[in-house]
mmCIF file of C-alpha atoms and ligand atoms in Angstrom:
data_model
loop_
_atom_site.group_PDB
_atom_site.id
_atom_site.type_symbol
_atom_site.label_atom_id
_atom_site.label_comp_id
_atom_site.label_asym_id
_atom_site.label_seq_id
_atom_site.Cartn_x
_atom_site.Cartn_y
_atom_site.Cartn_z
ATOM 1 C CA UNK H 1 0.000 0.000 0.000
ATOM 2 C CA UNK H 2 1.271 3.577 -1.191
ATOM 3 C CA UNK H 3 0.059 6.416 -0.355
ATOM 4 C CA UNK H 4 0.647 10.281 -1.990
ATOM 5 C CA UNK H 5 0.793 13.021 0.244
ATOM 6 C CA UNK H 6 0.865 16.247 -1.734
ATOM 7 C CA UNK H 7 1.138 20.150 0.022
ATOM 8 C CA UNK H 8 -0.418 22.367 -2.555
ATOM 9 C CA UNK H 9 0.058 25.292 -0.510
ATOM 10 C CA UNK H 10 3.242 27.189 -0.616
ATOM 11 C CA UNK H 11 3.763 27.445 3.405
ATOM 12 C CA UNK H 12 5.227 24.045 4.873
ATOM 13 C CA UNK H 13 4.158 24.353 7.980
ATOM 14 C CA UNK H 14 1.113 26.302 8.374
ATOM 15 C CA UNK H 15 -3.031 24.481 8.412
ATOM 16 C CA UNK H 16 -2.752 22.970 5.009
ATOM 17 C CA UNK H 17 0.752 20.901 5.657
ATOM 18 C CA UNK H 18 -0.147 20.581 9.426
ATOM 19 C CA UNK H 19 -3.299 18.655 8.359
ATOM 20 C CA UNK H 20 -1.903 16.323 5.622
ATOM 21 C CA UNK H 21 1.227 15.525 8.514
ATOM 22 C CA UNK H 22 -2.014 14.092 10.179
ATOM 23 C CA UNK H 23 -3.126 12.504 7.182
ATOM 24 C CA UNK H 24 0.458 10.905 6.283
ATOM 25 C CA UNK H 25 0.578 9.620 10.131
ATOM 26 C CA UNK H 26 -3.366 7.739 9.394
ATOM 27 C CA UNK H 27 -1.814 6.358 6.743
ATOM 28 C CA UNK H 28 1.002 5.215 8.225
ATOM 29 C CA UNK H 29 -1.152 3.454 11.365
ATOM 30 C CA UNK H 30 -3.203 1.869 8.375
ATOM 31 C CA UNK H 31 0.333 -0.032 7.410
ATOM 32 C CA UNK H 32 0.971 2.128 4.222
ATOM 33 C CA UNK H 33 4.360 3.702 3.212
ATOM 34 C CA UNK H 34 3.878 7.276 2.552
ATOM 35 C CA UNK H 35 5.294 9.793 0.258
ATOM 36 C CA UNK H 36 5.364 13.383 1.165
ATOM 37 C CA UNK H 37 5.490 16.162 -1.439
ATOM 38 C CA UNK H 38 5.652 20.050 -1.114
ATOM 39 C CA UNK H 39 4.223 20.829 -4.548
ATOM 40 C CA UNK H 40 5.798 24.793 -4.793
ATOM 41 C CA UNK H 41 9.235 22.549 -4.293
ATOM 42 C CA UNK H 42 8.730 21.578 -7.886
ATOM 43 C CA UNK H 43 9.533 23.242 -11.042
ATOM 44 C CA UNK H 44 6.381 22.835 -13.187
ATOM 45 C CA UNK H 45 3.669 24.395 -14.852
ATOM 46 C CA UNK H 46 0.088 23.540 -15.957
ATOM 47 C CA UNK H 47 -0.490 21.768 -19.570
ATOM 48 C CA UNK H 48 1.207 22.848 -22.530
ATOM 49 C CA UNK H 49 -1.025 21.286 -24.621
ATOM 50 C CA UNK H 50 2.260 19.626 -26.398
ATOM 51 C CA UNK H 51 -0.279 16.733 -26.937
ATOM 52 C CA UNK H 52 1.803 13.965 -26.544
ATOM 53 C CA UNK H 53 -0.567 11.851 -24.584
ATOM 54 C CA UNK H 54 -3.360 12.234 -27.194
ATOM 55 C CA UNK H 55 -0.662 10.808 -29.899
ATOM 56 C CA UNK H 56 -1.738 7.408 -32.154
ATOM 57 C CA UNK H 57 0.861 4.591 -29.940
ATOM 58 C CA UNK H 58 1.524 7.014 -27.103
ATOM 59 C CA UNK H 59 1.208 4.988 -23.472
ATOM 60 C CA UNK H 60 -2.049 6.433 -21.962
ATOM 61 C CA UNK H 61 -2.346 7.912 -18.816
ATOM 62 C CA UNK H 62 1.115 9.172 -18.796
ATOM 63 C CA UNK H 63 2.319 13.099 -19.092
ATOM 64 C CA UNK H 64 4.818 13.391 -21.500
ATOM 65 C CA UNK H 65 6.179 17.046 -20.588
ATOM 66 C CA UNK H 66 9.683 16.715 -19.035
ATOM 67 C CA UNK H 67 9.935 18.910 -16.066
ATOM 68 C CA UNK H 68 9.307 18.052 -12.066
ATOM 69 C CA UNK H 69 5.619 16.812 -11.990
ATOM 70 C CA UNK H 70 5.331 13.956 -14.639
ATOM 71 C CA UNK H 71 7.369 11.643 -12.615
ATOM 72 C CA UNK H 72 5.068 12.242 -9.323
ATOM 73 C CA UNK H 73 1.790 11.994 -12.231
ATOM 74 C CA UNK H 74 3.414 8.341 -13.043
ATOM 75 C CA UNK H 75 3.959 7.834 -9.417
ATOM 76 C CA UNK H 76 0.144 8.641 -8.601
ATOM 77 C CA UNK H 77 -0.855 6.420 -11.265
ATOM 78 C CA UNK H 78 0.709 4.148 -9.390
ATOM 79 C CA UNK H 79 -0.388 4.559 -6.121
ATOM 80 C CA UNK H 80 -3.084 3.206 -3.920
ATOM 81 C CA UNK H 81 -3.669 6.803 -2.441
ATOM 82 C CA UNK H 82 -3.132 9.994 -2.771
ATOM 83 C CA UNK H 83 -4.112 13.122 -0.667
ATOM 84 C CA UNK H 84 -3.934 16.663 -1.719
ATOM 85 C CA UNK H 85 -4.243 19.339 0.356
ATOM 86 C CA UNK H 86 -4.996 23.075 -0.739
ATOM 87 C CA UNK H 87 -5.510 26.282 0.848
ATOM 88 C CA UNK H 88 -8.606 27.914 -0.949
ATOM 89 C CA UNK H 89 -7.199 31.096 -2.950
ATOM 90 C CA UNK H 90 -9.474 33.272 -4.557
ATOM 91 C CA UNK H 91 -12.756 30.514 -4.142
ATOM 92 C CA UNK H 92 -10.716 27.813 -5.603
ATOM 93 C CA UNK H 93 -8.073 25.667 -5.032
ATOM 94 C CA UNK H 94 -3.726 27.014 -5.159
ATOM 95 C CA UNK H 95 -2.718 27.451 -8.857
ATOM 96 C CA UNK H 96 -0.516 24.663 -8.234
ATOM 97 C CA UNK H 97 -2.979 22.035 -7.250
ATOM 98 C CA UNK H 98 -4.835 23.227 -10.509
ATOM 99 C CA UNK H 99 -1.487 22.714 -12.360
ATOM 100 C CA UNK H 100 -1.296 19.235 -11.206
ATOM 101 C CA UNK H 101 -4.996 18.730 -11.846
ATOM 102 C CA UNK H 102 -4.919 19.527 -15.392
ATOM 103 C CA UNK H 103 -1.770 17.557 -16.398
ATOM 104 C CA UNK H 104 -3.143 14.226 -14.506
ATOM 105 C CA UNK H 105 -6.522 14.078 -15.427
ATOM 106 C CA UNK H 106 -6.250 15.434 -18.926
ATOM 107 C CA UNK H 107 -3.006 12.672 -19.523
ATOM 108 C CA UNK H 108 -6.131 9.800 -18.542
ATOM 109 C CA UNK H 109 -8.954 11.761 -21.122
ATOM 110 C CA UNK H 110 -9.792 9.977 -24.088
ATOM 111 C CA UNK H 111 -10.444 12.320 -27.199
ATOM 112 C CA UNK H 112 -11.880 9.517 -29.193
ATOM 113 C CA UNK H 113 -14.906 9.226 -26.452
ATOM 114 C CA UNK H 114 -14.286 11.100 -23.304
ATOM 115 C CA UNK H 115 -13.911 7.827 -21.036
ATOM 116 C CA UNK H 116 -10.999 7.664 -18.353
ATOM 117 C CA UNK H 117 -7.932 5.439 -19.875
ATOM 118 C CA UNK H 118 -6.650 4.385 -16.508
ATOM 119 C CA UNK H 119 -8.132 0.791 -15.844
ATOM 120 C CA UNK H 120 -6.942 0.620 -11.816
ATOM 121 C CA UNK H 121 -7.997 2.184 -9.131
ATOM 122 C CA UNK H 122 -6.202 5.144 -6.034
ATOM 123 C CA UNK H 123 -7.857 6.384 -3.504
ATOM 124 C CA UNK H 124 -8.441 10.349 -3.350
ATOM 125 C CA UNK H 125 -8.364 12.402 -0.785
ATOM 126 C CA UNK H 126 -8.861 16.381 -0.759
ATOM 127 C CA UNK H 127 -7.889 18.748 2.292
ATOM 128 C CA UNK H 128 -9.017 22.263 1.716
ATOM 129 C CA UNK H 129 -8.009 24.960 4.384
ATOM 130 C CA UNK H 130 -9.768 28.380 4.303
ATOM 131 C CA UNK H 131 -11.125 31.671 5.406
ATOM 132 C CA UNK H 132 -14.065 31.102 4.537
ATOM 133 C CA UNK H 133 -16.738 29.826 7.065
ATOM 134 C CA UNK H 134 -18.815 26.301 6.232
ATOM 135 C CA UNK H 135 -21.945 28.157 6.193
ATOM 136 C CA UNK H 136 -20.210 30.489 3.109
ATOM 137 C CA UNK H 137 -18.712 27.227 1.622
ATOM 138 C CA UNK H 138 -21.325 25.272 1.718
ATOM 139 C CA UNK H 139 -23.606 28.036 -0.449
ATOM 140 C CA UNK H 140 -20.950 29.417 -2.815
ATOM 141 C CA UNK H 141 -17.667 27.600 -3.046
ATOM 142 C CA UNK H 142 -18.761 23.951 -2.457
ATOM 143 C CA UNK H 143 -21.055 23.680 -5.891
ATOM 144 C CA UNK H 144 -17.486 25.069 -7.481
ATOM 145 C CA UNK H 145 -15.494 22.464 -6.230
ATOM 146 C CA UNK H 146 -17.463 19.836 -6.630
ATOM 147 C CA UNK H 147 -16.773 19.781 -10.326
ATOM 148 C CA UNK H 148 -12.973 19.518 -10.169
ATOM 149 C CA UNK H 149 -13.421 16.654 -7.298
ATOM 150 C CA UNK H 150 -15.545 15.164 -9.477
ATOM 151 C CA UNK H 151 -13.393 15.220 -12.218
ATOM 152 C CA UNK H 152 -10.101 13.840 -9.954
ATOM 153 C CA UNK H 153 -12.117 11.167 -8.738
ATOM 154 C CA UNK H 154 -13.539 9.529 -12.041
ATOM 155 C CA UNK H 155 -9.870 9.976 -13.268
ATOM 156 C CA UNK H 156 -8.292 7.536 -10.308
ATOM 157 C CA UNK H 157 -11.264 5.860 -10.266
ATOM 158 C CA UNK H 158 -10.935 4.969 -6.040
ATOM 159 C CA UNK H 159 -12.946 5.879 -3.113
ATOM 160 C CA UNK H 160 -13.135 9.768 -2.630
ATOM 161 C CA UNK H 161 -13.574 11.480 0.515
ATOM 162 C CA UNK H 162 -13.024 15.481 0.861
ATOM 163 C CA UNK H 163 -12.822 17.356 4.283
ATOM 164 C CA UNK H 164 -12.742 21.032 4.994
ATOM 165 C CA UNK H 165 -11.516 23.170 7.161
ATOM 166 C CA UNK H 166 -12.732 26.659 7.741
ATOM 167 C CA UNK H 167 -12.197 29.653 9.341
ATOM 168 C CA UNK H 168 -8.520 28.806 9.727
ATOM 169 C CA UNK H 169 -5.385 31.038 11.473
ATOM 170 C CA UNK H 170 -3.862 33.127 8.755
ATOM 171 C CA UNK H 171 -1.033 34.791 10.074
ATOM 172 C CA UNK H 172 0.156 34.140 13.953
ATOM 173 C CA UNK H 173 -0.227 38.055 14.870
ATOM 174 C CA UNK H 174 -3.045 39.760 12.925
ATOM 175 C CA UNK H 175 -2.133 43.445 15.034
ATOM 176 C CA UNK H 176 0.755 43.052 12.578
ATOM 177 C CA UNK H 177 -0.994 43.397 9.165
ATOM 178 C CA UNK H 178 -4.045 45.162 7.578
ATOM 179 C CA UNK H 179 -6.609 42.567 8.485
ATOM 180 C CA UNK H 180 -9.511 44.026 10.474
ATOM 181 C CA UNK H 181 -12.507 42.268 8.697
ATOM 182 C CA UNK H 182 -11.226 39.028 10.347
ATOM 183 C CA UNK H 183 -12.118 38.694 14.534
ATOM 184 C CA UNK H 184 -8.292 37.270 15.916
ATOM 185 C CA UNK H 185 -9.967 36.238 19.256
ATOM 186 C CA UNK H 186 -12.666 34.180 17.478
ATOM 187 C CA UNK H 187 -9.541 33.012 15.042
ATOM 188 C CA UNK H 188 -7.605 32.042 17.550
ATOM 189 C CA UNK H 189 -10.121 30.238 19.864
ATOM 190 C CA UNK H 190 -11.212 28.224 16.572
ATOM 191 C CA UNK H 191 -7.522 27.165 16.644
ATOM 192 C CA UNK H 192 -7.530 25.953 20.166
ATOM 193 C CA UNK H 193 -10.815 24.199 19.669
ATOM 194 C CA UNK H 194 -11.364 23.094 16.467
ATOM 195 C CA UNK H 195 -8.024 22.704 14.422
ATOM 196 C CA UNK H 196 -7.441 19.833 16.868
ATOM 197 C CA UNK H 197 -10.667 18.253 15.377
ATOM 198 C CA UNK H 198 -9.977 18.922 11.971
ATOM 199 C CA UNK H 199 -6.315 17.625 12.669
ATOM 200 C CA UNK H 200 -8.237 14.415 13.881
ATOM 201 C CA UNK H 201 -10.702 13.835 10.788
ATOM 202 C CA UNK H 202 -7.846 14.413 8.428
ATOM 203 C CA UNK H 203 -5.688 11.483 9.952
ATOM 204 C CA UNK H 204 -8.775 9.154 10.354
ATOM 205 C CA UNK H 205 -9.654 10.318 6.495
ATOM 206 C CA UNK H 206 -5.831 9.303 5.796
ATOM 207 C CA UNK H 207 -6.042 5.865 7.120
ATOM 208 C CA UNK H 208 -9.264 5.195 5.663
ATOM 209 C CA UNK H 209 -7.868 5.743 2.169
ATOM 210 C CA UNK H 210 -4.756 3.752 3.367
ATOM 211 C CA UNK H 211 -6.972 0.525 4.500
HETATM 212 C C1 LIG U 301 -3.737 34.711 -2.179
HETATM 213 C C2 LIG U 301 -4.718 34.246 -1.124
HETATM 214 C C3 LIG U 301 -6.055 34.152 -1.464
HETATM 215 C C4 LIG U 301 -6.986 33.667 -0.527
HETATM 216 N N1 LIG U 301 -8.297 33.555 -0.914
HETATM 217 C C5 LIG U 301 -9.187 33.012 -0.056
HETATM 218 C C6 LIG U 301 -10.554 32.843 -0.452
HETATM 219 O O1 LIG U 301 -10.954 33.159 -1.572
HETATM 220 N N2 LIG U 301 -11.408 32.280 0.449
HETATM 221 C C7 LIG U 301 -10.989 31.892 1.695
HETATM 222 O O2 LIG U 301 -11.816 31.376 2.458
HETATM 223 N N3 LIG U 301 -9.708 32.048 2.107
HETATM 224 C C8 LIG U 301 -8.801 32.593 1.255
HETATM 225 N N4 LIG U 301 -7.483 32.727 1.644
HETATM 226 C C9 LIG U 301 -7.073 32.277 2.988
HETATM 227 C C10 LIG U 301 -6.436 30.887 2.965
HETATM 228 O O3 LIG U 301 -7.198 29.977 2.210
HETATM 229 C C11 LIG U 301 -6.302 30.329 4.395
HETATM 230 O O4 LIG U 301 -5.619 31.245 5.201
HETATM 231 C C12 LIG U 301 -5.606 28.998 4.386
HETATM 232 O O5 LIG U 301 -5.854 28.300 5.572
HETATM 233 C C13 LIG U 301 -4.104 29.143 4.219
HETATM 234 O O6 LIG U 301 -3.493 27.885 4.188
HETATM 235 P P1 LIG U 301 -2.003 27.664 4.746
HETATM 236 O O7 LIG U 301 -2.058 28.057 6.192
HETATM 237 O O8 LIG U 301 -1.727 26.226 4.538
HETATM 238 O O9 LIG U 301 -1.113 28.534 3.933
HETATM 239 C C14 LIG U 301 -6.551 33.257 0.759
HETATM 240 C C15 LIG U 301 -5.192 33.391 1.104
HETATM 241 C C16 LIG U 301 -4.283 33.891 0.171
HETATM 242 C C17 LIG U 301 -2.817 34.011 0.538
#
């Protein structure tokens, strides 16, 4: 059993990585060896529509653009898990996480019919962190998001659970920086009561996949 932990946001150590280091240790209790990427480590981009994987003999589900992410695309392919974790920017998941999104499920797209090329199955799990409180998610960014989980899941074709977590510490000090539309004490007691929660889902949702 392998599983995939990839940090799609660019800060190692803040919710987003401190939630998937949960994740990686469910996995780990579940008996899997784990793999732990920090995605802005990587030199990459999104498609370049070079269309190598659409080519008559070309292997399918395989990303023929040489730079730091089609080697962890063939690794996910070969997984039995693989968790990505996000921070939401701008009502959507990091530009990296999209980056990733577009090379590995458009490398598995048939253009002769639209069906998934990839015959076996990895688990997928999704780790958003955000400003945003579940009441706001769950009426306008959740119906967004749904599409690209969607589209991740019927690429790997595994079990696909998502978890969420709002309202989430920004900075350590918000005196320090322009930030009044956010309540630090509220922030801050969320942090003492709820991360640990979250931080508690995200490993059970780790070994779950990991089973
Ligand atoms: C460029 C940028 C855009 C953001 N946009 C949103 C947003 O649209 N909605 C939201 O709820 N939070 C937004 N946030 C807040 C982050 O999603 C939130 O602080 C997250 O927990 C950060 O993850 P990290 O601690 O792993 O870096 C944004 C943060 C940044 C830096």
């Amino acid at each position: 059993m392998k599983t995939i932990i990839i940090n799609a946001s660019p800060r190692k150590n803040w919710n987003t990585a401190q939630l998937l280091q949960e994740a990686k240790k469910g996995a780990e209790a579940a008996g899997a060896e784990t793999e732990y990427i920090d995605l802005y480590d990587l030199n990459f981009t999104g498609c370049r529509s070079c269309l190598a994987c659409k080519r008559k003999g070309a292997e399918k589900s395989k990303c023929y653009w040489k730079d730091d992410l089609s080697p962890l695309i063939d690794r996910i392919f070969q997984a039995d898990a693989v968790i990505i974790g996000s921070p939401i920017y701008m009502g959507e998941p990091t530009a990296h996480f999209r980056a990733l999104f577009e090379r590995l499920v458009f490398s598995t797209l048939s253009y002769d019919d639209y069906r998934v090329y990839f015959e076996g199955k990895v688990n997928v799990g999704i780790i958003y962190t955000m400003n945003a409180s579940k009441e706001y998610y769950d009426g306008s960014m959740r119906p967004v998001l749904q599409n690209t989980e969607a589209s991740l899941g019927r690429a790997l074709r595994g079990q696909l659970l998502v978890y969420p977590s709002f309202n989430t510490l920004q900075v350590s000090d918000y005196s320090k920086y322009c930030m009044g539309s956010f309540d630090e004490a509220e922030k801050k007691a969320r942090r003492e009561t709820q991360f640990p929660l979250d931080m508690q889902a995200c490993y059970e949702l780790g070994k779950e996949l990991s089973r």
